[in-house]
Amino acid sequence: MKKVRTRFAPSPTGYMHIGNLRTALYEYLIAKHANGDFLLRIEDTDQEREVEGAVDIIYDVIRQTGLQYDEGPDKPGDCGPYIQSERLPMYKEYADKLVDLGGAHYCFCKEEDVAADKESHSLDYRYVDPCHMISIEEARKRIAAGEKYTVRQTIPHTGTTSFEDEVYGHIEVENAQLDEGVLLKSDGYPTYNFANIIDDHLMHISHVVRGNEYLSSTPKYNLIYQAFGWEIPTYVHVPPVMKDEFHKLSKRNGDASFQDLREKGILSEAIINYIALLGWAPVGEQEIFSLEELVEQFSIDRISKSGSIFDFDKLKWMNGVYLRNMSLEDFHQLALPYYKDIKSQVDLMEISKALQPRVELLMDIPEMIDFIDAPYPFDANLFTHKKMKTNPENSLEALNWVIDEIDSVKDFSDDDAFSQFFVDLAAKHGVKNGRVMWPVRVALTFKAFTPGGAVEIAHIIGKEETMKRLHDAVKQLKEFLNQ
């Protein structure tokens, strides 16, 4: 049985778009599920769009996600070079050979003339190249004389070209609908439509995985494979990742990139887990997968035909699951950079202990803990909570209960004993726990959302600061009620 070999072939044109990363993930999973090889190939033939530093971004993303390749520019095998710009003589050689085989021809039309001709017709217009009439011998004389040229694909005017896709099934296109595109540009660089065919064949790629926008172009690629007499690879065209019901995520429109999500404090493991489910359905109800589990369970037959909408809230939830499932020490190390603005002398590990069950995005941490150095400005409205059955009047009463008896709490770091203090105090006065704990929580922060309740907050800021804020809140509430 032929060994499964897939390749991730990104262009160094900027940040790693989520759709591109998902394609890389599927290629990796297909190869590794079959104990095959996963290759990295840098497709840098579009010189105009190349962005400085983008190659380093590609390497960095692969390192962070764990999608380690078996062959690549810095890990050569027998099929290199793995950077297209280092393979230019090869493309010229195969372009000339394809002309000899009748699958392409030399074209001397000026690019601006071709563009103007297409612009003057409908979108489905097929350019009729007058250079079809030039013999190979005459064309090569003109080339030898220094005339500028391209190599353009030659496509039959009649008949159909078909192929089987692993996701979309049988695809058949009339040859008359296929445009005779340029394969080798006048500067000697190949177009994507030619270079990927040559590279995939020479690198023994068994499965070509790419977005379904290439379904309509694949018959053109197959005509080139057939002209050379080469084996056509297995095609796996995947559905798009959608921004909403009508729009795809797009790198050019500045939509989600791997780097953007990492800067928000989303773990690479959560990103990989989430995007695996954007277009692939596992067996059963499990949603949280390690990369190893994805390798074990992934199968092409469960890839969807329809696009999946990128749901940032779902990704946040999943990231929260990963944060909660790690050790407190590991979470603390991730959270430490977000504590840099804290000026008070507090136990940072205690902050992490309070945050870990509640954080979904690491970037939210500064806002969650900005009460530590000082509470927000007094806001009497926060004491009104319908569910807790609190208002400014009974909150003032509850705070006085707490102040009168809080000295009985010997150790603020004993969360169980501290919690029991509030429970006992509420029972003593015949009210529910929230009627006591909510006013304390507000008095210590004046925030509606906090990393933990009254016990955790008091634990973090310490007994002295807790008492000061309770007394300040009582004073401010009295002034408010006496207005």
Tab-separated table of C-alpha atoms in Angstrom:
chain	number	residue	atom	x	y	z
A	1	MET	CA	0.000	0.000	0.000
A	2	LYS	CA	1.292	3.453	-0.944
A	3	LYS	CA	2.530	5.477	2.023
A	4	VAL	CA	0.354	8.457	2.951
A	5	ARG	CA	2.221	11.730	2.491
A	6	THR	CA	0.630	15.145	2.940
A	7	ARG	CA	2.104	18.625	2.762
A	8	PHE	CA	1.392	22.005	4.289
A	9	ALA	CA	2.376	24.576	1.685
A	10	PRO	CA	1.767	28.085	3.046
A	11	SER	CA	2.696	31.316	1.317
A	12	PRO	CA	4.743	33.729	3.482
A	13	THR	CA	2.237	36.552	3.109
A	14	GLY	CA	1.525	37.500	6.736
A	15	TYR	CA	-0.027	36.051	9.850
A	16	MET	CA	-1.337	32.488	9.998
A	17	HIS	CA	-5.020	32.644	9.128
A	18	ILE	CA	-7.248	30.201	11.017
A	19	GLY	CA	-8.468	28.594	7.785
A	20	ASN	CA	-4.877	27.904	6.708
A	21	LEU	CA	-4.021	26.485	10.108
A	22	ARG	CA	-7.037	24.178	10.002
A	23	THR	CA	-5.894	22.886	6.599
A	24	ALA	CA	-2.449	22.215	8.071
A	25	LEU	CA	-4.062	20.406	11.001
A	26	TYR	CA	-6.169	18.169	8.755
A	27	GLU	CA	-3.122	17.369	6.624
A	28	TYR	CA	-1.180	16.484	9.745
A	29	LEU	CA	-3.987	14.322	11.142
A	30	ILE	CA	-4.542	12.463	7.860
A	31	ALA	CA	-0.839	11.639	7.612
A	32	LYS	CA	-0.277	10.700	11.234
A	33	HIS	CA	-3.488	8.656	11.527
A	34	ALA	CA	-2.060	6.462	8.759
A	35	ASN	CA	1.512	6.514	10.157
A	36	GLY	CA	2.499	8.585	7.145
A	37	ASP	CA	4.656	11.660	6.527
A	38	PHE	CA	3.744	15.318	6.932
A	39	LEU	CA	5.837	17.803	4.925
A	40	LEU	CA	6.332	21.557	5.082
A	41	ARG	CA	6.863	23.394	1.794
A	42	ILE	CA	7.194	27.171	1.546
A	43	GLU	CA	5.407	28.474	-1.561
A	44	ASP	CA	7.120	31.823	-2.054
A	45	THR	CA	6.577	32.284	-5.772
A	46	ASP	CA	4.188	35.227	-5.277
A	47	GLN	CA	6.989	37.724	-4.705
A	48	GLU	CA	4.703	40.784	-4.696
A	49	ARG	CA	2.651	39.586	-1.716
A	50	GLU	CA	5.516	38.156	0.353
A	51	VAL	CA	5.835	39.767	3.790
A	52	GLU	CA	9.157	40.081	5.565
A	53	GLY	CA	9.325	37.808	8.595
A	54	ALA	CA	6.348	35.699	7.489
A	55	VAL	CA	8.469	32.552	7.099
A	56	ASP	CA	9.517	32.848	10.743
A	57	ILE	CA	5.844	33.154	11.662
A	58	ILE	CA	5.133	29.858	9.881
A	59	TYR	CA	7.883	28.073	11.811
A	60	ASP	CA	6.717	29.627	15.086
A	61	VAL	CA	3.099	28.551	14.608
A	62	ILE	CA	4.123	24.993	13.804
A	63	ARG	CA	6.323	24.913	16.894
A	64	GLN	CA	3.572	26.247	19.155
A	65	THR	CA	0.887	23.913	17.823
A	66	GLY	CA	2.993	20.754	17.810
A	67	LEU	CA	2.315	20.012	14.128
A	68	GLN	CA	5.860	18.813	13.640
A	69	TYR	CA	6.778	17.948	10.075
A	70	ASP	CA	8.883	15.031	8.905
A	71	GLU	CA	10.479	16.921	6.015
A	72	GLY	CA	10.893	20.629	5.391
A	73	PRO	CA	13.341	23.443	4.661
A	74	ASP	CA	15.223	22.905	7.917
A	75	LYS	CA	14.589	19.160	8.004
A	76	PRO	CA	15.481	17.948	4.517
A	77	GLY	CA	14.526	14.576	3.154
A	78	ASP	CA	15.032	13.213	-0.356
A	79	CYS	CA	12.635	15.587	-2.135
A	80	GLY	CA	14.146	19.024	-1.550
A	81	PRO	CA	14.578	21.861	-1.830
A	82	TYR	CA	11.426	22.606	0.164
A	83	ILE	CA	11.285	26.301	-0.747
A	84	GLN	CA	9.791	26.964	-4.181
A	85	SER	CA	12.049	29.882	-5.068
A	86	GLU	CA	14.970	27.448	-4.809
A	87	ARG	CA	13.351	25.138	-7.373
A	88	LEU	CA	12.948	27.601	-10.285
A	89	PRO	CA	15.092	25.729	-12.856
A	90	MET	CA	12.972	22.654	-12.226
A	91	TYR	CA	9.737	24.454	-13.148
A	92	LYS	CA	11.255	25.779	-16.374
A	93	GLU	CA	12.326	22.268	-17.317
A	94	TYR	CA	8.880	20.786	-16.731
A	95	ALA	CA	7.130	23.682	-18.443
A	96	ASP	CA	9.158	23.067	-21.608
A	97	LYS	CA	8.438	19.355	-21.366
A	98	LEU	CA	4.708	20.002	-21.003
A	99	VAL	CA	4.813	22.089	-24.177
A	100	ASP	CA	6.425	19.147	-26.001
A	101	LEU	CA	3.669	16.869	-24.687
A	102	GLY	CA	0.919	19.188	-25.944
A	103	GLY	CA	-0.333	20.184	-22.511
A	104	ALA	CA	0.910	23.785	-22.783
A	105	HIS	CA	2.107	26.342	-25.302
A	106	TYR	CA	4.298	29.431	-25.432
A	107	CYS	CA	2.346	32.671	-25.320
A	108	PHE	CA	3.691	36.050	-26.448
A	109	CYS	CA	0.580	38.093	-25.642
A	110	LYS	CA	1.140	41.131	-23.478
A	111	GLU	CA	-0.361	40.811	-20.000
A	112	GLU	CA	-2.192	44.113	-20.293
A	113	ASP	CA	-3.807	42.998	-23.572
A	114	VAL	CA	-5.032	39.748	-22.020
A	115	ALA	CA	-6.383	41.611	-18.979
A	116	ALA	CA	-8.172	44.175	-21.173
A	117	ASP	CA	-9.700	41.413	-23.283
A	118	LYS	CA	-11.036	39.624	-20.203
A	119	GLU	CA	-12.334	42.840	-18.707
A	120	SER	CA	-14.394	43.567	-21.796
A	121	HIS	CA	-16.268	40.266	-21.471
A	122	SER	CA	-18.398	38.477	-18.876
A	123	LEU	CA	-16.932	36.820	-15.788
A	124	ASP	CA	-17.127	33.322	-17.277
A	125	TYR	CA	-15.259	34.398	-20.397
A	126	ARG	CA	-12.562	31.970	-21.568
A	127	TYR	CA	-9.536	33.685	-23.107
A	128	VAL	CA	-8.848	32.430	-26.649
A	129	ASP	CA	-5.098	32.621	-27.058
A	130	PRO	CA	-3.981	33.428	-30.632
A	131	CYS	CA	-0.567	31.959	-29.805
A	132	HIS	CA	-2.096	28.492	-30.247
A	133	MET	CA	-1.325	28.970	-33.924
A	134	ILE	CA	2.433	29.379	-33.378
A	135	SER	CA	4.456	26.216	-33.870
A	136	ILE	CA	6.845	25.088	-31.125
A	137	GLU	CA	9.811	25.605	-33.457
A	138	GLU	CA	8.832	29.190	-34.302
A	139	ALA	CA	8.044	29.962	-30.665
A	140	ARG	CA	11.438	28.738	-29.500
A	141	LYS	CA	13.175	30.825	-32.151
A	142	ARG	CA	11.392	33.897	-30.867
A	143	ILE	CA	12.356	32.990	-27.312
A	144	ALA	CA	15.982	32.496	-28.334
A	145	ALA	CA	15.857	35.954	-29.911
A	146	GLY	CA	14.962	37.381	-26.503
A	147	GLU	CA	11.236	37.893	-26.927
A	148	LYS	CA	9.259	37.990	-23.674
A	149	TYR	CA	6.886	35.050	-23.183
A	150	THR	CA	4.831	32.976	-20.756
A	151	VAL	CA	3.899	29.313	-20.782
A	152	ARG	CA	0.133	28.933	-20.891
A	153	GLN	CA	-1.835	25.712	-20.386
A	154	THR	CA	-3.451	24.138	-23.441
A	155	ILE	CA	-6.932	22.817	-22.726
A	156	PRO	CA	-9.128	20.824	-25.129
A	157	HIS	CA	-12.193	22.698	-26.402
A	158	THR	CA	-14.404	19.614	-26.147
A	159	GLY	CA	-15.058	16.823	-23.692
A	160	THR	CA	-15.102	16.779	-19.910
A	161	THR	CA	-12.606	16.228	-17.124
A	162	SER	CA	-13.734	14.541	-13.934
A	163	PHE	CA	-12.311	13.382	-10.617
A	164	GLU	CA	-13.387	11.895	-7.302
A	165	ASP	CA	-13.072	14.013	-4.189
A	166	GLU	CA	-13.039	12.349	-0.760
A	167	VAL	CA	-15.464	14.928	0.632
A	168	TYR	CA	-17.589	16.102	-2.312
A	169	GLY	CA	-17.655	12.926	-4.383
A	170	HIS	CA	-17.754	12.949	-8.195
A	171	ILE	CA	-16.878	16.265	-9.825
A	172	GLU	CA	-17.149	16.748	-13.582
A	173	VAL	CA	-16.430	19.893	-15.567
A	174	GLU	CA	-16.739	20.652	-19.265
A	175	ASN	CA	-13.329	21.492	-20.700
A	176	ALA	CA	-14.833	24.443	-22.572
A	177	GLN	CA	-15.393	26.127	-19.187
A	178	LEU	CA	-11.744	25.890	-18.142
A	179	ASP	CA	-9.514	28.916	-18.617
A	180	GLU	CA	-6.088	28.400	-20.157
A	181	GLY	CA	-4.146	30.019	-17.356
A	182	VAL	CA	-0.470	30.947	-17.212
A	183	LEU	CA	1.775	28.227	-15.779
A	184	LEU	CA	5.163	29.934	-16.039
A	185	LYS	CA	5.302	33.714	-15.848
A	186	SER	CA	7.538	35.923	-17.940
A	187	ASP	CA	9.906	36.421	-14.987
A	188	GLY	CA	10.538	32.676	-14.811
A	189	TYR	CA	8.449	32.147	-11.691
A	190	PRO	CA	5.717	29.486	-11.810
A	191	THR	CA	2.137	30.211	-10.837
A	192	TYR	CA	0.572	28.308	-7.961
A	193	ASN	CA	-1.435	26.295	-10.507
A	194	PHE	CA	1.747	24.804	-11.943
A	195	ALA	CA	4.269	24.725	-9.118
A	196	ASN	CA	2.056	22.799	-6.718
A	197	ILE	CA	1.499	20.050	-9.300
A	198	ILE	CA	5.199	19.617	-10.019
A	199	ASP	CA	6.123	19.725	-6.342
A	200	ASP	CA	3.363	17.385	-5.221
A	201	HIS	CA	4.412	14.808	-7.800
A	202	LEU	CA	8.144	15.032	-7.094
A	203	MET	CA	7.539	14.962	-3.315
A	204	HIS	CA	5.307	11.878	-3.657
A	205	ILE	CA	2.309	13.583	-2.063
A	206	SER	CA	-0.494	11.034	-1.837
A	207	HIS	CA	-3.274	13.272	-0.430
A	208	VAL	CA	-3.806	16.890	-1.467
A	209	VAL	CA	-5.837	18.737	1.168
A	210	ARG	CA	-7.068	22.264	0.402
A	211	GLY	CA	-10.083	24.554	0.521
A	212	ASN	CA	-13.144	23.779	-1.576
A	213	GLU	CA	-12.590	26.952	-3.598
A	214	TYR	CA	-10.103	24.847	-5.588
A	215	LEU	CA	-12.720	22.302	-6.677
A	216	SER	CA	-13.326	24.158	-9.939
A	217	SER	CA	-9.589	24.387	-10.706
A	218	THR	CA	-8.747	20.762	-9.994
A	219	PRO	CA	-9.775	19.494	-13.473
A	220	LYS	CA	-7.119	21.820	-14.943
A	221	TYR	CA	-4.532	20.291	-12.625
A	222	ASN	CA	-5.600	16.794	-13.622
A	223	LEU	CA	-5.111	17.586	-17.307
A	224	ILE	CA	-1.491	18.419	-16.481
A	225	TYR	CA	-1.066	15.203	-14.483
A	226	GLN	CA	-2.512	13.277	-17.412
A	227	ALA	CA	-0.287	15.011	-19.947
A	228	PHE	CA	2.788	13.961	-17.968
A	229	GLY	CA	1.379	10.473	-17.399
A	230	TRP	CA	1.577	10.910	-13.635
A	231	GLU	CA	-0.622	9.356	-10.954
A	232	ILE	CA	-3.301	11.751	-9.722
A	233	PRO	CA	-3.298	12.197	-5.928
A	234	THR	CA	-6.256	11.668	-3.613
A	235	TYR	CA	-8.127	14.942	-3.256
A	236	VAL	CA	-9.596	16.156	0.034
A	237	HIS	CA	-11.316	19.494	-0.422
A	238	VAL	CA	-12.485	20.967	2.873
A	239	PRO	CA	-15.310	23.447	3.533
A	240	PRO	CA	-14.542	27.061	4.439
A	241	VAL	CA	-14.352	28.535	7.914
A	242	MET	CA	-17.078	31.170	7.973
A	243	LYS	CA	-17.196	34.565	9.654
A	244	ASP	CA	-20.992	34.427	9.527
A	245	GLU	CA	-23.649	32.759	7.429
A	246	PHE	CA	-22.597	34.575	4.255
A	247	HIS	CA	-18.919	35.542	4.607
A	248	LYS	CA	-15.769	33.454	4.846
A	249	LEU	CA	-12.996	34.286	7.265
A	250	SER	CA	-10.378	36.132	5.266
A	251	LYS	CA	-6.755	37.008	5.944
A	252	ARG	CA	-7.084	39.969	3.587
A	253	ASN	CA	-10.018	41.317	5.615
A	254	GLY	CA	-8.055	41.061	8.851
A	255	ASP	CA	-10.115	38.227	10.297
A	256	ALA	CA	-8.931	35.844	12.992
A	257	SER	CA	-5.337	34.714	12.869
A	258	PHE	CA	-3.490	32.329	15.155
A	259	GLN	CA	-1.382	35.215	16.426
A	260	ASP	CA	-4.465	37.319	17.265
A	261	LEU	CA	-5.925	34.505	19.325
A	262	ARG	CA	-2.652	33.847	21.146
A	263	GLU	CA	-2.380	37.543	22.041
A	264	LYS	CA	-5.812	37.291	23.654
A	265	GLY	CA	-4.426	34.585	25.910
A	266	ILE	CA	-5.891	31.550	24.164
A	267	LEU	CA	-3.773	28.429	24.472
A	268	SER	CA	-2.473	26.841	21.281
A	269	GLU	CA	-3.884	23.497	22.460
A	270	ALA	CA	-7.364	25.030	22.706
A	271	ILE	CA	-7.046	26.607	19.256
A	272	ILE	CA	-6.044	23.283	17.688
A	273	ASN	CA	-8.840	21.446	19.499
A	274	TYR	CA	-11.432	24.012	18.424
A	275	ILE	CA	-10.483	24.319	14.753
A	276	ALA	CA	-10.400	20.521	14.409
A	277	LEU	CA	-14.157	20.634	15.053
A	278	LEU	CA	-14.739	23.348	12.434
A	279	GLY	CA	-15.683	21.004	9.615
A	280	TRP	CA	-15.037	17.601	11.218
A	281	ALA	CA	-17.364	15.660	13.499
A	282	PRO	CA	-15.932	13.104	15.930
A	283	VAL	CA	-17.829	9.982	16.884
A	284	GLY	CA	-19.694	10.543	20.155
A	285	GLU	CA	-20.152	13.634	22.308
A	286	GLN	CA	-16.523	14.318	23.292
A	287	GLU	CA	-15.366	17.881	22.556
A	288	ILE	CA	-12.036	18.173	24.364
A	289	PHE	CA	-9.230	16.389	22.507
A	290	SER	CA	-5.477	16.343	22.844
A	291	LEU	CA	-3.518	16.332	19.588
A	292	GLU	CA	-2.744	12.645	20.155
A	293	GLU	CA	-6.456	11.877	20.552
A	294	LEU	CA	-7.239	13.784	17.354
A	295	VAL	CA	-4.640	11.722	15.469
A	296	GLU	CA	-6.249	8.534	16.750
A	297	GLN	CA	-9.843	9.494	15.945
A	298	PHE	CA	-9.556	11.591	12.781
A	299	SER	CA	-11.097	10.181	9.620
A	300	ILE	CA	-11.728	11.856	6.268
A	301	ASP	CA	-15.223	10.435	5.960
A	302	ARG	CA	-16.411	12.632	8.857
A	303	ILE	CA	-15.365	15.914	7.204
A	304	SER	CA	-18.416	18.055	6.454
A	305	LYS	CA	-19.359	19.441	3.052
A	306	SER	CA	-20.719	22.689	4.515
A	307	GLY	CA	-18.847	25.582	6.075
A	308	SER	CA	-18.594	26.101	9.836
A	309	ILE	CA	-19.024	29.475	11.520
A	310	PHE	CA	-16.131	30.544	13.720
A	311	ASP	CA	-17.708	30.966	17.163
A	312	PHE	CA	-15.358	32.956	19.377
A	313	ASP	CA	-17.520	32.383	22.460
A	314	LYS	CA	-17.231	28.618	21.998
A	315	LEU	CA	-13.463	28.951	21.656
A	316	LYS	CA	-13.363	31.042	24.860
A	317	TRP	CA	-15.319	28.355	26.688
A	318	MET	CA	-12.960	25.665	25.433
A	319	ASN	CA	-9.935	27.721	26.472
A	320	GLY	CA	-11.441	28.021	29.942
A	321	VAL	CA	-11.711	24.240	30.125
A	322	TYR	CA	-8.011	23.907	29.288
A	323	LEU	CA	-7.068	26.521	31.890
A	324	ARG	CA	-9.101	24.790	34.582
A	325	ASN	CA	-7.685	21.369	33.737
A	326	MET	CA	-4.035	22.385	34.168
A	327	SER	CA	-2.195	22.416	37.477
A	328	LEU	CA	-2.378	25.557	39.633
A	329	GLU	CA	1.389	25.988	39.216
A	330	ASP	CA	1.126	25.910	35.412
A	331	PHE	CA	-1.788	28.341	35.437
A	332	HIS	CA	0.137	30.633	37.776
A	333	GLN	CA	3.080	30.789	35.371
A	334	LEU	CA	0.746	31.743	32.517
A	335	ALA	CA	-0.986	34.379	34.647
A	336	LEU	CA	2.120	36.028	36.128
A	337	PRO	CA	2.740	38.429	33.197
A	338	TYR	CA	-0.774	39.821	33.706
A	339	TYR	CA	-0.033	40.738	37.344
A	340	LYS	CA	2.734	43.211	36.452
A	341	ASP	CA	0.682	46.321	37.314
A	342	ILE	CA	-0.266	45.187	40.827
A	343	LYS	CA	1.334	47.495	43.405
A	344	SER	CA	-0.089	46.051	46.630
A	345	GLN	CA	1.794	43.446	48.622
A	346	VAL	CA	-0.446	40.456	47.986
A	347	ASP	CA	0.123	36.735	47.515
A	348	LEU	CA	0.105	36.261	43.739
A	349	MET	CA	-0.468	32.532	44.053
A	350	GLU	CA	-3.677	33.264	45.964
A	351	ILE	CA	-4.810	35.456	43.059
A	352	SER	CA	-4.152	32.577	40.681
A	353	LYS	CA	-6.094	30.213	42.922
A	354	ALA	CA	-9.106	32.548	42.753
A	355	LEU	CA	-8.776	33.183	39.028
A	356	GLN	CA	-8.202	29.690	37.650
A	357	PRO	CA	-11.797	28.444	37.973
A	358	ARG	CA	-13.133	31.615	36.349
A	359	VAL	CA	-10.791	32.813	33.592
A	360	GLU	CA	-11.543	32.074	29.952
A	361	LEU	CA	-9.173	34.575	28.325
A	362	LEU	CA	-5.848	35.406	29.937
A	363	MET	CA	-6.079	38.930	28.537
A	364	ASP	CA	-9.128	39.502	30.796
A	365	ILE	CA	-7.056	39.050	33.966
A	366	PRO	CA	-5.961	42.705	34.446
A	367	GLU	CA	-9.567	43.905	34.386
A	368	MET	CA	-10.646	41.109	36.728
A	369	ILE	CA	-8.080	42.062	39.382
A	370	ASP	CA	-7.859	45.833	39.021
A	371	PHE	CA	-9.700	46.213	42.377
A	372	ILE	CA	-6.688	44.854	44.298
A	373	ASP	CA	-4.839	48.149	44.654
A	374	ALA	CA	-8.070	50.074	45.325
A	375	PRO	CA	-11.805	49.463	44.904
A	376	TYR	CA	-13.783	51.079	42.103
A	377	PRO	CA	-15.622	54.319	42.955
A	378	PHE	CA	-18.619	53.914	45.264
A	379	ASP	CA	-21.763	52.779	43.430
A	380	ALA	CA	-24.859	52.224	45.577
A	381	ASN	CA	-26.663	50.553	42.679
A	382	LEU	CA	-24.387	47.516	42.931
A	383	PHE	CA	-25.824	46.687	46.339
A	384	THR	CA	-29.198	46.041	44.713
A	385	HIS	CA	-29.313	42.433	43.525
A	386	LYS	CA	-32.701	40.865	42.836
A	387	LYS	CA	-31.524	37.249	43.130
A	388	MET	CA	-29.623	37.914	46.365
A	389	LYS	CA	-32.554	40.013	47.663
A	390	THR	CA	-30.248	42.869	48.585
A	391	ASN	CA	-30.572	46.657	48.454
A	392	PRO	CA	-28.602	49.559	49.977
A	393	GLU	CA	-30.596	49.459	53.227
A	394	ASN	CA	-30.255	45.782	54.062
A	395	SER	CA	-26.689	45.732	52.679
A	396	LEU	CA	-25.712	48.343	55.258
A	397	GLU	CA	-27.283	46.134	57.916
A	398	ALA	CA	-25.395	43.060	56.697
A	399	LEU	CA	-22.049	44.890	56.560
A	400	ASN	CA	-22.476	45.970	60.173
A	401	TRP	CA	-23.151	42.334	61.168
A	402	VAL	CA	-19.913	41.340	59.481
A	403	ILE	CA	-17.845	44.143	61.056
A	404	ASP	CA	-19.193	43.291	64.517
A	405	GLU	CA	-18.164	39.635	64.348
A	406	ILE	CA	-15.356	39.280	61.775
A	407	ASP	CA	-12.708	39.289	64.486
A	408	SER	CA	-13.786	35.719	65.218
A	409	VAL	CA	-12.093	34.738	61.927
A	410	LYS	CA	-8.534	34.037	63.033
A	411	ASP	CA	-7.101	33.086	59.661
A	412	PHE	CA	-8.244	34.786	56.450
A	413	SER	CA	-6.281	32.218	54.445
A	414	ASP	CA	-8.495	29.367	55.706
A	415	ASP	CA	-11.180	29.564	53.015
A	416	ASP	CA	-13.320	26.810	54.522
A	417	ALA	CA	-13.425	28.453	57.962
A	418	PHE	CA	-14.009	31.885	56.443
A	419	SER	CA	-16.893	30.580	54.313
A	420	GLN	CA	-18.401	28.940	57.370
A	421	PHE	CA	-18.262	32.289	59.183
A	422	PHE	CA	-20.553	33.849	56.565
A	423	VAL	CA	-22.857	30.829	56.546
A	424	ASP	CA	-23.188	30.920	60.342
A	425	LEU	CA	-23.698	34.683	60.353
A	426	ALA	CA	-26.512	34.446	57.799
A	427	ALA	CA	-28.155	31.628	59.754
A	428	LYS	CA	-27.916	33.636	62.975
A	429	HIS	CA	-29.899	36.492	61.422
A	430	GLY	CA	-32.307	34.214	59.547
A	431	VAL	CA	-31.287	35.249	56.008
A	432	LYS	CA	-29.801	33.437	53.011
A	433	ASN	CA	-26.026	33.395	52.534
A	434	GLY	CA	-26.122	35.769	49.558
A	435	ARG	CA	-27.785	38.445	51.651
A	436	VAL	CA	-24.528	38.714	53.582
A	437	MET	CA	-21.872	37.713	51.075
A	438	TRP	CA	-23.014	39.903	48.161
A	439	PRO	CA	-22.762	43.184	50.081
A	440	VAL	CA	-19.284	42.196	51.293
A	441	ARG	CA	-18.196	41.371	47.762
A	442	VAL	CA	-19.431	44.745	46.513
A	443	ALA	CA	-17.902	46.629	49.439
A	444	LEU	CA	-14.485	45.133	48.728
A	445	THR	CA	-14.454	45.842	44.976
A	446	PHE	CA	-17.444	47.903	43.764
A	447	LYS	CA	-17.427	45.648	40.699
A	448	ALA	CA	-20.289	43.539	39.373
A	449	PHE	CA	-17.915	40.811	38.162
A	450	THR	CA	-15.006	39.600	40.252
A	451	PRO	CA	-12.632	36.611	40.353
A	452	GLY	CA	-14.371	34.836	43.164
A	453	GLY	CA	-16.709	35.780	45.944
A	454	ALA	CA	-16.303	37.597	49.249
A	455	VAL	CA	-14.087	34.890	50.758
A	456	GLU	CA	-11.589	34.774	47.901
A	457	ILE	CA	-11.405	38.563	47.585
A	458	ALA	CA	-10.854	39.104	51.310
A	459	HIS	CA	-8.239	36.368	51.242
A	460	ILE	CA	-6.377	38.109	48.399
A	461	ILE	CA	-6.340	41.655	49.814
A	462	GLY	CA	-5.800	40.583	53.439
A	463	LYS	CA	-7.538	41.317	56.741
A	464	GLU	CA	-6.318	44.897	57.224
A	465	GLU	CA	-7.402	46.048	53.770
A	466	THR	CA	-10.655	44.100	54.051
A	467	MET	CA	-11.589	45.873	57.298
A	468	LYS	CA	-10.697	49.262	55.857
A	469	ARG	CA	-12.900	48.741	52.795
A	470	LEU	CA	-15.812	47.412	54.864
A	471	HIS	CA	-15.742	50.487	57.105
A	472	ASP	CA	-15.422	52.807	54.087
A	473	ALA	CA	-18.420	51.130	52.423
A	474	VAL	CA	-20.525	51.496	55.572
A	475	LYS	CA	-19.677	55.189	55.767
A	476	GLN	CA	-20.502	55.761	52.092
A	477	LEU	CA	-23.756	53.814	52.324
A	478	LYS	CA	-24.879	55.867	55.346
A	479	GLU	CA	-24.158	59.098	53.477
A	480	PHE	CA	-26.064	57.804	50.454
A	481	LEU	CA	-29.100	56.763	52.517
A	482	ASN	CA	-29.154	60.053	54.448
A	483	GLN	CA	-29.231	62.221	51.333
